[in-house]
PDB file of C-alpha atoms in Angstrom:
ATOM      1  CA  UNK A   1     169.488 -60.688-144.412  1.00 52.00           C
ATOM      2  CA  UNK A   2     170.866 -61.918-141.124  1.00 55.00           C
ATOM      3  CA  UNK A   3     169.321 -65.007-139.420  1.00 53.00           C
ATOM      4  CA  UNK A   4     167.858 -64.340-135.948  1.00 56.00           C
ATOM      5  CA  UNK A   5     170.123 -65.357-133.092  1.00 51.00           C
ATOM      6  CA  UNK A   6     168.548 -67.966-130.818  1.00 58.00           C
ATOM      7  CA  UNK A   7     168.720 -67.186-127.121  1.00 69.00           C
ATOM      8  CA  UNK A   8     170.865 -69.429-124.938  1.00 68.00           C
ATOM      9  CA  UNK A   9     167.756 -70.665-123.056  1.00 69.00           C
ATOM     10  CA  UNK A  10     166.378 -72.218-126.245  1.00 74.00           C
ATOM     11  CA  UNK A  11     169.660 -74.030-126.882  1.00 69.00           C
ATOM     12  CA  UNK A  12     169.580 -75.323-123.327  1.00 73.00           C
ATOM     13  CA  UNK A  13     165.995 -76.548-123.728  1.00 73.00           C
ATOM     14  CA  UNK A  14     166.935 -78.395-126.929  1.00 74.00           C
ATOM     15  CA  UNK A  15     169.864 -80.062-125.166  1.00 75.00           C
ATOM     16  CA  UNK A  16     167.627 -81.069-122.256  1.00 77.00           C
ATOM     17  CA  UNK A  17     165.069 -82.650-124.606  1.00 77.00           C
ATOM     18  CA  UNK A  18     167.785 -84.530-126.458  1.00 74.00           C
ATOM     19  CA  UNK A  19     169.280 -85.773-123.173  1.00 76.00           C
ATOM     20  CA  UNK A  20     165.843 -86.922-121.958  1.00 76.00           C
ATOM     21  CA  UNK A  21     165.113 -88.978-125.073  1.00 76.00           C
ATOM     22  CA  UNK A  22     168.615 -90.426-125.049  1.00 72.00           C
ATOM     23  CA  UNK A  23     168.238 -91.437-121.398  1.00 75.00           C
ATOM     24  CA  UNK A  24     164.795 -92.956-122.061  1.00 70.00           C
ATOM     25  CA  UNK A  25     166.167 -94.989-124.989  1.00 66.00           C
ATOM     26  CA  UNK A  26     169.034 -96.201-122.786  1.00 63.00           C
ATOM     27  CA  UNK A  27     166.641 -97.264-120.012  1.00 61.00           C
ATOM     28  CA  UNK A  28     164.449 -99.160-122.482  1.00 59.00           C
ATOM     29  CA  UNK A  29     167.499-100.873-123.985  1.00 58.00           C
ATOM     30  CA  UNK A  30     168.798-101.922-120.569  1.00 57.00           C
ATOM     31  CA  UNK A  31     165.366-103.284-119.613  1.00 54.00           C
ATOM     32  CA  UNK A  32     165.175-105.286-122.837  1.00 53.00           C
ATOM     33  CA  UNK A  33     168.698-106.708-122.578  1.00 50.00           C
ATOM     34  CA  UNK A  34     168.315-107.458-118.861  1.00 48.00           C
ATOM     35  CA  UNK A  35     165.006-109.288-119.260  1.00 50.00           C
ATOM     36  CA  UNK A  36     166.408-111.445-122.045  1.00 59.00           C
ATOM     37  CA  UNK A  37     169.400-112.351-119.902  1.00 68.00           C
ATOM     38  CA  UNK A  38     167.300-113.428-116.920  1.00 80.00           C
ATOM     39  CA  UNK A  39     164.976-115.379-119.231  1.00 82.00           C
ATOM     40  CA  UNK A  40     167.939-117.325-120.578  1.00 85.00           C
ATOM     41  CA  UNK A  41     169.098-118.130-117.050  1.00 85.00           C
ATOM     42  CA  UNK A  42     165.618-119.314-116.064  1.00 86.00           C
ATOM     43  CA  UNK A  43     165.341-121.499-119.161  1.00 89.00           C
ATOM     44  CA  UNK A  44     168.741-123.024-118.423  1.00 90.00           C
ATOM     45  CA  UNK A  45     167.745-123.781-114.809  1.00 89.00           C
ATOM     46  CA  UNK A  46     164.479-125.376-115.920  1.00 91.00           C
ATOM     47  CA  UNK A  47     166.319-127.419-118.542  1.00 91.00           C
ATOM     48  CA  UNK A  48     168.791-128.655-115.947  1.00 91.00           C
ATOM     49  CA  UNK A  49     165.962-129.700-113.622  1.00 92.00           C
ATOM     50  CA  UNK A  50     164.206-131.518-116.468  1.00 94.00           C
ATOM     51  CA  UNK A  51     167.375-133.452-117.267  1.00 93.00           C
ATOM     52  CA  UNK A  52     167.888-134.368-113.623  1.00 92.00           C
ATOM     53  CA  UNK A  53     164.355-135.752-113.267  1.00 93.00           C
ATOM     54  CA  UNK A  54     163.491-136.747-116.859  1.00 94.00           C
ATOM     55  CA  UNK A  55     160.287-134.772-116.538  1.00 96.00           C
ATOM     56  CA  UNK A  56     158.413-131.789-117.875  1.00 95.00           C
ATOM     57  CA  UNK A  57     159.010-128.890-115.483  1.00 96.00           C
ATOM     58  CA  UNK A  58     156.464-126.079-115.239  1.00 96.00           C
ATOM     59  CA  UNK A  59     157.267-123.100-113.021  1.00 95.00           C
ATOM     60  CA  UNK A  60     154.498-120.789-111.814  1.00 95.00           C
ATOM     61  CA  UNK A  61     156.205-118.212-109.611  1.00 93.00           C
ATOM     62  CA  UNK A  62     154.408-115.032-108.624  1.00 92.00           C
ATOM     63  CA  UNK A  63     156.346-112.125-107.202  1.00 79.00           C
ATOM     64  CA  UNK A  64     156.179-108.359-107.661  1.00 59.00           C
ATOM     65  CA  UNK A  65     157.853-108.555-111.019  1.00 46.00           C
ATOM     66  CA  UNK A  66     158.982-105.515-113.023  1.00 42.00           C
ATOM     67  CA  UNK A  67     156.296-106.216-115.595  1.00 44.00           C
ATOM     68  CA  UNK A  68     156.544-103.106-117.778  1.00 42.00           C
ATOM     69  CA  UNK A  69     159.462-101.727-119.711  1.00 38.00           C
ATOM     70  CA  UNK A  70     159.734 -98.899-117.194  1.00 40.00           C
ATOM     71  CA  UNK A  71     159.933-101.323-114.276  1.00 42.00           C
ATOM     72  CA  UNK A  72     156.550-100.703-112.656  1.00 39.00           C
ATOM     73  CA  UNK A  73     156.014-103.546-110.137  1.00 41.00           C
ATOM     74  CA  UNK A  74     152.821-105.571-110.596  1.00 44.00           C
ATOM     75  CA  UNK A  75     151.769-108.142-107.984  1.00 54.00           C
ATOM     76  CA  UNK A  76     151.200-111.541-109.577  1.00 71.00           C
ATOM     77  CA  UNK A  77     148.493-114.112-108.944  1.00 88.00           C
ATOM     78  CA  UNK A  78     146.977-117.104-110.723  1.00 94.00           C
ATOM     79  CA  UNK A  79     145.162-115.868-113.818  1.00 94.00           C
ATOM     80  CA  UNK A  80     143.531-117.227-116.952  1.00 95.00           C
ATOM     81  CA  UNK A  81     146.763-116.456-118.807  1.00 94.00           C
ATOM     82  CA  UNK A  82     148.558-118.769-116.372  1.00 95.00           C
ATOM     83  CA  UNK A  83     146.043-121.571-116.842  1.00 96.00           C
ATOM     84  CA  UNK A  84     146.269-121.263-120.631  1.00 97.00           C
ATOM     85  CA  UNK A  85     150.058-121.525-120.506  1.00 96.00           C
ATOM     86  CA  UNK A  86     150.060-124.475-118.088  1.00 97.00           C
ATOM     87  CA  UNK A  87     147.417-126.368-120.066  1.00 97.00           C
ATOM     88  CA  UNK A  88     149.431-125.786-123.238  1.00 96.00           C
ATOM     89  CA  UNK A  89     152.539-127.229-121.572  1.00 96.00           C
ATOM     90  CA  UNK A  90     150.564-130.247-120.357  1.00 96.00           C
ATOM     91  CA  UNK A  91     149.187-130.891-123.848  1.00 95.00           C
ATOM     92  CA  UNK A  92     152.727-130.886-125.233  1.00 95.00           C
ATOM     93  CA  UNK A  93     153.820-133.511-122.686  1.00 96.00           C
ATOM     94  CA  UNK A  94     153.441-137.261-123.445  1.00 96.00           C
ATOM     95  CA  UNK A  95     150.794-138.862-121.173  1.00 94.00           C
ATOM     96  CA  UNK A  96     153.247-141.109-119.327  1.00 95.00           C
ATOM     97  CA  UNK A  97     155.980-138.484-118.805  1.00 96.00           C
ATOM     98  CA  UNK A  98     156.186-137.137-115.237  1.00 97.00           C
ATOM     99  CA  UNK A  99     155.314-133.478-114.672  1.00 98.00           C
ATOM    100  CA  UNK A 100     156.987-131.343-112.001  1.00 98.00           C
ATOM    101  CA  UNK A 101     155.283-128.078-111.053  1.00 98.00           C
ATOM    102  CA  UNK A 102     157.221-125.452-109.087  1.00 97.00           C
ATOM    103  CA  UNK A 103     154.688-123.302-107.220  1.00 97.00           C
ATOM    104  CA  UNK A 104     155.214-120.003-105.461  1.00 96.00           C
ATOM    105  CA  UNK A 105     151.941-118.078-105.354  1.00 95.00           C
ATOM    106  CA  UNK A 106     149.486-116.286-103.052  1.00 94.00           C
ATOM    107  CA  UNK A 107     146.598-117.802-105.019  1.00 94.00           C
ATOM    108  CA  UNK A 108     144.325-116.134-107.507  1.00 93.00           C
ATOM    109  CA  UNK A 109     141.339-116.864-109.728  1.00 94.00           C
ATOM    110  CA  UNK A 110     139.469-120.012-108.664  1.00 95.00           C
ATOM    111  CA  UNK A 111     138.508-120.925-112.227  1.00 96.00           C
ATOM    112  CA  UNK A 112     142.120-120.808-113.429  1.00 97.00           C
ATOM    113  CA  UNK A 113     143.363-122.878-110.477  1.00 97.00           C
ATOM    114  CA  UNK A 114     140.607-125.460-111.006  1.00 97.00           C
ATOM    115  CA  UNK A 115     141.469-125.792-114.699  1.00 98.00           C
ATOM    116  CA  UNK A 116     145.106-126.501-113.858  1.00 98.00           C
ATOM    117  CA  UNK A 117     144.220-128.922-111.028  1.00 98.00           C
ATOM    118  CA  UNK A 118     141.781-130.852-113.249  1.00 97.00           C
ATOM    119  CA  UNK A 119     144.371-131.230-116.014  1.00 97.00           C
ATOM    120  CA  UNK A 120     146.996-132.464-113.535  1.00 98.00           C
ATOM    121  CA  UNK A 121     144.738-134.924-111.729  1.00 97.00           C
ATOM    122  CA  UNK A 122     143.871-136.583-115.046  1.00 96.00           C
ATOM    123  CA  UNK A 123     147.513-137.253-115.891  1.00 96.00           C
ATOM    124  CA  UNK A 124     148.770-140.835-116.224  1.00 94.00           C
ATOM    125  CA  UNK A 125     152.357-139.930-115.413  1.00 96.00           C
ATOM    126  CA  UNK A 126     153.398-138.904-111.904  1.00 97.00           C
ATOM    127  CA  UNK A 127     152.721-135.296-110.929  1.00 98.00           C
ATOM    128  CA  UNK A 128     154.935-133.669-108.304  1.00 98.00           C
ATOM    129  CA  UNK A 129     154.383-130.164-106.952  1.00 98.00           C
ATOM    130  CA  UNK A 130     157.339-128.355-105.355  1.00 98.00           C
ATOM    131  CA  UNK A 131     156.576-125.600-102.831  1.00 98.00           C
ATOM    132  CA  UNK A 132     159.805-123.830-101.806  1.00 97.00           C
ATOM    133  CA  UNK A 133     158.072-121.092 -99.783  1.00 97.00           C
ATOM    134  CA  UNK A 134     154.280-120.949-100.031  1.00 97.00           C
ATOM    135  CA  UNK A 135     151.368-121.970-102.254  1.00 97.00           C
ATOM    136  CA  UNK A 136     148.227-120.459-100.780  1.00 96.00           C
ATOM    137  CA  UNK A 137     144.548-120.636-101.775  1.00 96.00           C
ATOM    138  CA  UNK A 138     144.461-121.524-105.498  1.00 96.00           C
ATOM    139  CA  UNK A 139     148.061-122.688-105.218  1.00 97.00           C
ATOM    140  CA  UNK A 140     146.993-125.223-102.592  1.00 98.00           C
ATOM    141  CA  UNK A 141     144.163-126.326-104.872  1.00 97.00           C
ATOM    142  CA  UNK A 142     146.734-127.108-107.564  1.00 98.00           C
ATOM    143  CA  UNK A 143     149.009-128.873-105.065  1.00 98.00           C
ATOM    144  CA  UNK A 144     146.143-131.173-104.024  1.00 98.00           C
ATOM    145  CA  UNK A 145     146.112-132.592-107.552  1.00 97.00           C
ATOM    146  CA  UNK A 146     149.691-133.845-107.234  1.00 98.00           C
ATOM    147  CA  UNK A 147     150.706-137.425-106.526  1.00 97.00           C
ATOM    148  CA  UNK A 148     153.374-135.988-104.219  1.00 97.00           C
ATOM    149  CA  UNK A 149     153.929-132.549-102.688  1.00 98.00           C
ATOM    150  CA  UNK A 150     157.533-131.599-101.940  1.00 98.00           C
ATOM    151  CA  UNK A 151     157.745-128.717 -99.461  1.00 98.00           C
ATOM    152  CA  UNK A 152     160.581-126.901 -97.804  1.00 98.00           C
ATOM    153  CA  UNK A 153     160.536-127.731 -94.099  1.00 97.00           C
ATOM    154  CA  UNK A 154     159.226-124.212 -93.408  1.00 98.00           C
ATOM    155  CA  UNK A 155     156.956-123.845 -96.432  1.00 98.00           C
ATOM    156  CA  UNK A 156     153.179-123.609 -96.061  1.00 98.00           C
ATOM    157  CA  UNK A 157     149.955-124.287 -97.897  1.00 98.00           C
ATOM    158  CA  UNK A 158     146.651-122.568 -97.106  1.00 97.00           C
ATOM    159  CA  UNK A 159     142.873-123.020 -96.922  1.00 97.00           C
ATOM    160  CA  UNK A 160     140.893-123.043-100.179  1.00 97.00           C
ATOM    161  CA  UNK A 161     137.717-121.442 -98.823  1.00 96.00           C
ATOM    162  CA  UNK A 162     136.239-119.133-101.489  1.00 95.00           C
ATOM    163  CA  UNK A 163     136.338-115.348-101.188  1.00 94.00           C
ATOM    164  CA  UNK A 164     133.560-113.108-102.517  1.00 94.00           C
ATOM    165  CA  UNK A 165     135.249-109.845-103.362  1.00 87.00           C
ATOM    166  CA  UNK A 166     137.352-109.096-100.295  1.00 86.00           C
ATOM    167  CA  UNK A 167     135.136-111.065 -97.870  1.00 93.00           C
ATOM    168  CA  UNK A 168     135.261-114.762 -96.935  1.00 96.00           C
ATOM    169  CA  UNK A 169     132.218-116.644 -98.211  1.00 96.00           C
ATOM    170  CA  UNK A 170     131.839-118.446 -94.876  1.00 96.00           C
ATOM    171  CA  UNK A 171     131.741-115.159 -92.966  1.00 96.00           C
ATOM    172  CA  UNK A 172     129.063-113.722 -95.267  1.00 97.00           C
ATOM    173  CA  UNK A 173     126.828-116.741 -94.684  1.00 97.00           C
ATOM    174  CA  UNK A 174     127.471-116.617 -90.936  1.00 96.00           C
ATOM    175  CA  UNK A 175     126.703-112.891 -90.701  1.00 96.00           C
ATOM    176  CA  UNK A 176     123.322-113.340 -92.402  1.00 97.00           C
ATOM    177  CA  UNK A 177     122.587-116.317 -90.155  1.00 96.00           C
ATOM    178  CA  UNK A 178     123.312-114.260 -87.023  1.00 96.00           C
ATOM    179  CA  UNK A 179     121.308-111.180 -88.024  1.00 96.00           C
ATOM    180  CA  UNK A 180     118.544-113.032 -89.832  1.00 96.00           C
ATOM    181  CA  UNK A 181     117.389-112.560 -93.445  1.00 94.00           C
ATOM    182  CA  UNK A 182     114.888-109.866 -92.464  1.00 94.00           C
ATOM    183  CA  UNK A 183     117.564-107.680 -90.894  1.00 96.00           C
ATOM    184  CA  UNK A 184     119.994-107.432 -93.803  1.00 96.00           C
ATOM    185  CA  UNK A 185     119.853-105.717 -97.182  1.00 96.00           C
ATOM    186  CA  UNK A 186     118.852-107.391-100.420  1.00 96.00           C
ATOM    187  CA  UNK A 187     122.435-107.000-101.601  1.00 95.00           C
ATOM    188  CA  UNK A 188     123.702-108.942 -98.584  1.00 96.00           C
ATOM    189  CA  UNK A 189     121.122-111.670 -99.192  1.00 97.00           C
ATOM    190  CA  UNK A 190     122.345-112.010-102.777  1.00 97.00           C
ATOM    191  CA  UNK A 191     125.958-112.143-101.568  1.00 96.00           C
ATOM    192  CA  UNK A 192     125.043-114.823 -99.032  1.00 97.00           C
ATOM    193  CA  UNK A 193     123.376-116.899-101.755  1.00 97.00           C
ATOM    194  CA  UNK A 194     126.442-116.600-103.999  1.00 97.00           C
ATOM    195  CA  UNK A 195     128.745-117.345-101.050  1.00 97.00           C
ATOM    196  CA  UNK A 196     126.909-120.538-100.156  1.00 96.00           C
ATOM    197  CA  UNK A 197     126.983-121.719-103.763  1.00 97.00           C
ATOM    198  CA  UNK A 198     130.716-120.972-103.950  1.00 96.00           C
ATOM    199  CA  UNK A 199     131.380-123.000-100.797  1.00 96.00           C
ATOM    200  CA  UNK A 200     129.515-126.013-102.184  1.00 96.00           C
ATOM    201  CA  UNK A 201     131.203-125.741-105.575  1.00 97.00           C
ATOM    202  CA  UNK A 202     134.740-125.510-104.194  1.00 97.00           C
ATOM    203  CA  UNK A 203     134.188-128.324-101.676  1.00 97.00           C
ATOM    204  CA  UNK A 204     132.768-130.578-104.405  1.00 97.00           C
ATOM    205  CA  UNK A 205     135.722-129.861-106.684  1.00 98.00           C
ATOM    206  CA  UNK A 206     138.263-130.560-103.924  1.00 98.00           C
ATOM    207  CA  UNK A 207     136.579-133.906-103.245  1.00 98.00           C
ATOM    208  CA  UNK A 208     136.882-134.880-106.915  1.00 97.00           C
ATOM    209  CA  UNK A 209     140.581-133.966-106.900  1.00 97.00           C
ATOM    210  CA  UNK A 210     141.332-135.877-103.687  1.00 98.00           C
ATOM    211  CA  UNK A 211     139.510-139.035-104.814  1.00 97.00           C
ATOM    212  CA  UNK A 212     142.551-139.846-106.948  1.00 94.00           C
ATOM    213  CA  UNK A 213     144.587-140.434-103.774  1.00 92.00           C
ATOM    214  CA  UNK A 214     142.064-140.985-100.943  1.00 95.00           C
ATOM    215  CA  UNK A 215     138.964-143.009-100.165  1.00 96.00           C
ATOM    216  CA  UNK A 216     135.708-141.065-100.460  1.00 96.00           C
ATOM    217  CA  UNK A 217     135.104-140.618 -96.737  1.00 97.00           C
ATOM    218  CA  UNK A 218     138.571-139.189 -96.127  1.00 97.00           C
ATOM    219  CA  UNK A 219     138.335-136.975 -99.215  1.00 97.00           C
ATOM    220  CA  UNK A 220     135.062-135.512 -97.911  1.00 97.00           C
ATOM    221  CA  UNK A 221     136.611-134.805 -94.511  1.00 97.00           C
ATOM    222  CA  UNK A 222     139.715-133.112 -95.939  1.00 97.00           C
ATOM    223  CA  UNK A 223     137.675-131.085 -98.421  1.00 98.00           C
ATOM    224  CA  UNK A 224     135.435-129.858 -95.612  1.00 97.00           C
ATOM    225  CA  UNK A 225     138.374-128.840 -93.429  1.00 97.00           C
ATOM    226  CA  UNK A 226     140.047-126.914 -96.241  1.00 97.00           C
ATOM    227  CA  UNK A 227     136.991-125.192 -97.708  1.00 97.00           C
ATOM    228  CA  UNK A 228     134.515-124.533 -94.887  1.00 96.00           C
ATOM    229  CA  UNK A 229     136.220-121.378 -93.585  1.00 95.00           C
ATOM    230  CA  UNK A 230     137.186-122.570 -90.114  1.00 94.00           C
ATOM    231  CA  UNK A 231     140.415-120.537 -90.377  1.00 95.00           C
ATOM    232  CA  UNK A 232     141.354-117.190 -91.850  1.00 95.00           C
ATOM    233  CA  UNK A 233     142.270-117.349 -95.514  1.00 95.00           C
ATOM    234  CA  UNK A 234     145.974-116.834 -94.767  1.00 94.00           C
ATOM    235  CA  UNK A 235     146.154-119.591 -92.146  1.00 97.00           C
ATOM    236  CA  UNK A 236     149.478-121.455 -92.649  1.00 97.00           C
ATOM    237  CA  UNK A 237     149.155-125.203 -93.193  1.00 98.00           C
ATOM    238  CA  UNK A 238     152.597-126.525 -92.314  1.00 98.00           C
ATOM    239  CA  UNK A 239     154.248-129.750 -93.433  1.00 98.00           C
ATOM    240  CA  UNK A 240     153.119-131.488 -90.237  1.00 98.00           C
ATOM    241  CA  UNK A 241     149.531-130.242 -90.603  1.00 98.00           C
ATOM    242  CA  UNK A 242     149.412-131.297 -94.262  1.00 98.00           C
ATOM    243  CA  UNK A 243     150.540-134.803 -93.327  1.00 97.00           C
ATOM    244  CA  UNK A 244     147.882-134.988 -90.618  1.00 97.00           C
ATOM    245  CA  UNK A 245     145.301-134.224 -93.298  1.00 96.00           C
ATOM    246  CA  UNK A 246     146.520-137.288 -95.172  1.00 96.00           C
ATOM    247  CA  UNK A 247     148.458-135.523 -97.913  1.00 97.00           C
ATOM    248  CA  UNK A 248     151.599-137.178 -99.233  1.00 96.00           C
ATOM    249  CA  UNK A 249     154.265-134.602 -98.372  1.00 98.00           C
ATOM    250  CA  UNK A 250     158.059-134.839 -98.615  1.00 97.00           C
ATOM    251  CA  UNK A 251     160.671-132.310 -97.514  1.00 98.00           C
ATOM    252  CA  UNK A 252     163.400-133.527 -99.892  1.00 96.00           C
ATOM    253  CA  UNK A 253     163.569-130.282-101.838  1.00 97.00           C
ATOM    254  CA  UNK A 254     166.163-130.344-104.662  1.00 95.00           C
ATOM    255  CA  UNK A 255     168.761-127.597-104.569  1.00 94.00           C
ATOM    256  CA  UNK A 256     167.909-126.675-108.166  1.00 93.00           C
ATOM    257  CA  UNK A 257     164.507-125.384-107.061  1.00 95.00           C
ATOM    258  CA  UNK A 258     166.115-122.907-104.651  1.00 94.00           C
ATOM    259  CA  UNK A 259     168.545-121.821-107.363  1.00 92.00           C
ATOM    260  CA  UNK A 260     165.619-121.211-109.703  1.00 91.00           C
ATOM    261  CA  UNK A 261     163.856-119.080-107.082  1.00 91.00           C
ATOM    262  CA  UNK A 262     166.956-116.857-106.943  1.00 89.00           C
ATOM    263  CA  UNK A 263     166.264-115.992-110.597  1.00 89.00           C
ATOM    264  CA  UNK A 264     162.917-114.444-109.645  1.00 83.00           C
ATOM    265  CA  UNK A 265     163.979-111.442-107.543  1.00 75.00           C
ATOM    266  CA  UNK A 266     161.523-108.999-106.062  1.00 65.00           C
ATOM    267  CA  UNK A 267     160.815-106.320-108.680  1.00 58.00           C
ATOM    268  CA  UNK A 268     160.531-102.577-108.459  1.00 52.00           C
ATOM    269  CA  UNK A 269     164.119-101.788-107.451  1.00 51.00           C
ATOM    270  CA  UNK A 270     163.239-101.858-103.748  1.00 54.00           C
ATOM    271  CA  UNK A 271     166.269-102.406-101.525  1.00 61.00           C
ATOM    272  CA  UNK A 272     165.826-105.611 -99.454  1.00 61.00           C
ATOM    273  CA  UNK A 273     165.366-105.135 -95.728  1.00 69.00           C
ATOM    274  CA  UNK A 274     167.127-108.433 -94.838  1.00 76.00           C
ATOM    275  CA  UNK A 275     170.721-109.176 -95.750  1.00 70.00           C
ATOM    276  CA  UNK A 276     173.005-112.116 -95.055  1.00 72.00           C
ATOM    277  CA  UNK A 277     176.339-113.560 -96.131  1.00 76.00           C
ATOM    278  CA  UNK A 278     175.520-116.572 -98.352  1.00 70.00           C
ATOM    279  CA  UNK A 279     177.893-119.009 -96.602  1.00 65.00           C
ATOM    280  CA  UNK A 280     177.154-122.220 -94.755  1.00 64.00           C
ATOM    281  CA  UNK A 281     178.937-122.203 -91.399  1.00 60.00           C
ATOM    282  CA  UNK A 282     179.901-125.455 -89.704  1.00 60.00           C
ATOM    283  CA  UNK A 283     179.035-125.599 -85.976  1.00 58.00           C
ATOM    284  CA  UNK A 284     181.933-124.798 -83.653  1.00 54.00           C
ATOM    285  CA  UNK A 285     183.434-127.735 -81.747  1.00 58.00           C
ATOM    286  CA  UNK A 286     185.177-127.460 -78.396  1.00 53.00           C
ATOM    287  CA  UNK A 287     184.826-123.686 -78.310  1.00 49.00           C
ATOM    288  CA  UNK A 288     186.974-123.247 -81.414  1.00 46.00           C
ATOM    289  CA  UNK A 289     185.935-120.904 -84.169  1.00 45.00           C
ATOM    290  CA  UNK A 290     184.456-122.806 -87.099  1.00 47.00           C
ATOM    291  CA  UNK A 291     185.629-122.038 -90.590  1.00 48.00           C
ATOM    292  CA  UNK A 292     182.868-121.075 -93.026  1.00 47.00           C
ATOM    293  CA  UNK A 293     182.252-123.481 -95.861  1.00 46.00           C
ATOM    294  CA  UNK A 294     181.154-121.937 -99.161  1.00 46.00           C
ATOM    295  CA  UNK A 295     177.539-122.258-100.195  1.00 48.00           C
ATOM    296  CA  UNK A 296     176.487-122.932-103.754  1.00 44.00           C
ATOM    297  CA  UNK A 297     174.726-119.578-103.970  1.00 45.00           C
ATOM    298  CA  UNK A 298     176.280-116.812-106.074  1.00 44.00           C
ATOM    299  CA  UNK A 299     179.083-114.902-104.369  1.00 40.00           C
ATOM    300  CA  UNK A 300     178.370-111.686-102.542  1.00 40.00           C
ATOM    301  CA  UNK A 301     175.580-110.515-100.273  1.00 41.00           C
ATOM    302  CA  UNK A 302     172.065-111.798-100.680  1.00 44.00           C
ATOM    303  CA  UNK A 303     168.599-110.853 -99.602  1.00 40.00           C
ATOM    304  CA  UNK A 304     166.415-113.321 -97.746  1.00 39.00           C
ATOM    305  CA  UNK A 305     163.028-113.776 -99.312  1.00 36.00           C
TER     306      UNK A 305
END
């Protein structure tokens, strides 16, 4: 009895399925190998920084990382997982050993940021927070716990006024005050009550953090400025503004911190919109053309972040 002859379309379908699974396995393998390679580079950079400063270095860097095996970008922010990891690192550090925290974050969960700030402010050893680009909201709350904040000359901090959902707590309270309690819904009244409590709680916590470095009167003033909602939540607090608030801020950013940031590229495979040649160029003298001097960045084009 002769076996039935399979049509060519079925053979083609089988080949297509086999090619799909082979391609998927290759993509997963490349993701796994690539992530391990970048992890090793990050660990080496952190180890180098620790040796340079004889400190415990903790990096909390939030970008749109390729978080899944298929490279789906997920925006990062301060979470309970972050606070657990940071607190674990602090527990493993001797009390007198300095701690250096490298922060690059848009903020996140208030509870997580407060846990980290409380643990840092209670340290005996010196705590230094490095901000190469920005540390907003909860990131600023953590930076306030440091004995010294080292910022890039163009880096910024931000207000720590609480947000209720996607609305500023201060604006909720103000809206109810303008319209009057009788002219708003019960839901808005509840939100206003929660918003007012959040404002008091955050301001009180900021005062307790700042008392390590400031007299009580100054700590109250700074806490009020940062938490009352006088600015929008993304208002940039520059180096000069931070110093005017009485914060101890330096701009002596170590080169190693910038090198470490290069190991946290924007995820998702999106082509950068800004390109530059990573070379330092000496200023021209007497109208002559200056020769470029090599930078310490990796060779080739780079994307500004």
